[in-house]
XYZ file of C-alpha atoms in Angstrom:
122
model
C -6.159 15.603 10.850
C -3.536 14.037 8.680
C -1.015 11.406 9.833
C 2.501 11.380 8.252
C 5.243 8.743 7.630
C 8.550 9.855 7.706
C 11.257 8.195 5.632
C 14.791 9.252 6.196
C 18.111 8.173 4.593
C 21.444 9.641 5.023
C 20.815 12.333 2.365
C 17.053 12.810 1.964
C 14.048 12.874 4.267
C 10.268 12.537 3.076
C 7.424 13.609 5.264
C 4.132 12.451 3.496
C 0.443 12.099 4.685
C -0.667 8.827 4.747
C -3.626 9.557 2.651
C -1.476 10.527 -0.141
C 0.258 7.215 -0.630
C -1.307 4.585 -2.716
C 1.166 1.772 -2.651
C 4.625 0.821 -2.228
C 5.955 -1.851 -4.311
C 9.398 -3.847 -4.224
C 12.242 -3.223 -6.767
C 14.975 -5.711 -5.405
C 16.763 -3.447 -2.623
C 14.703 -0.476 -3.369
C 11.118 0.324 -3.410
C 8.835 2.607 -5.243
C 6.217 4.640 -3.379
C 3.307 5.741 -5.589
C 1.350 8.699 -4.467
C -2.081 9.966 -5.430
C -0.762 12.601 -7.588
C 0.831 10.346 -9.593
C 4.151 11.086 -8.594
C 6.499 7.976 -7.539
C 9.613 8.089 -5.527
C 12.293 5.478 -5.204
C 13.454 4.702 -2.134
C 16.753 2.949 -0.693
C 14.560 0.564 1.586
C 13.612 -3.127 0.826
C 9.781 -3.598 1.235
C 9.977 -5.468 4.628
C 12.025 -2.306 6.102
C 9.336 -0.177 5.005
C 6.800 -2.247 6.439
C 8.644 -2.137 9.720
C 8.942 1.628 9.557
C 5.387 2.046 8.813
C 4.410 -0.181 11.771
C 6.713 1.738 14.091
C 5.186 5.085 13.282
C 1.785 4.568 13.099
C 1.552 1.643 15.698
C 1.270 -2.155 14.899
C -2.471 -2.140 15.435
C -3.020 0.615 12.623
C -4.366 -1.121 9.374
C -4.131 1.602 6.926
C -1.253 -0.522 5.078
C -1.723 -3.989 4.201
C 1.177 -5.945 2.733
C -0.158 -7.942 -0.120
C 2.055 -10.931 -0.877
C 5.905 -10.374 -1.201
C 5.790 -7.485 -3.406
C 3.598 -4.685 -2.723
C 2.161 -2.855 0.404
C -1.135 -1.087 -0.371
C -3.322 1.818 1.251
C -6.533 -0.250 2.132
C -8.382 2.796 1.748
C -7.946 2.740 -2.346
C -8.752 -0.985 -2.803
C -11.604 -0.711 -5.689
C -11.537 -3.856 -7.509
C -10.165 -7.488 -7.019
C -9.653 -9.986 -9.633
C -8.325 -13.328 -8.272
C -8.031 -15.436 -11.800
C -6.674 -12.334 -13.640
C -4.169 -11.561 -10.452
C -5.203 -8.004 -10.808
C -5.947 -5.419 -7.876
C -7.002 -1.900 -8.856
C -6.269 0.948 -6.468
C -8.508 4.269 -7.276
C -10.149 6.987 -5.637
C -12.711 6.932 -8.172
C -12.270 10.491 -9.486
C -8.265 11.323 -10.131
C -6.441 7.947 -10.460
C -6.709 4.457 -10.931
C -3.492 2.143 -10.669
C -3.401 -1.629 -11.182
C -1.287 -4.016 -9.317
C -0.534 -7.704 -9.962
C -0.297 -10.130 -7.050
C -0.191 -14.000 -6.491
C -3.920 -15.418 -6.429
C -3.364 -16.441 -2.847
C -2.343 -13.121 -2.071
C -5.460 -11.654 -3.612
C -7.666 -14.267 -2.037
C -6.433 -13.533 1.424
C -7.099 -9.694 0.821
C -10.461 -10.340 -0.688
C -11.540 -12.576 2.258
C -9.972 -10.008 4.850
C -12.011 -6.882 3.352
C -15.088 -9.481 3.251
C -14.994 -10.259 6.981
C -14.335 -6.783 7.751
C -17.729 -5.658 6.033
C -19.271 -8.927 7.328
C -19.913 -10.251 3.836
C -20.385 -14.003 3.449
């Protein structure tokens, strides 16, 4: 059963299944939500506001979405490749889409450590 996030503004409402969200990136006072079908939406929220909204709707303990550095929130289900020296993170479902995100070396190292710990690697 799908879980949904509802994002509402004064003129729009978006209800989207969590598994359809690849990532949300910061664009100043706006954010861009990228979906698995390649469609992107510009939202009139800052990234921190969306992070709080997601936490409120899914629960603070839900770890579907991870903030990577200052500029992007990713859906952990689509983490495919992390390259720390090149500051590159590839999000993919290995069938229909690949999306590359840039992030700081520290943010990617923390993400890599988190994934390794979760998978009991090291």
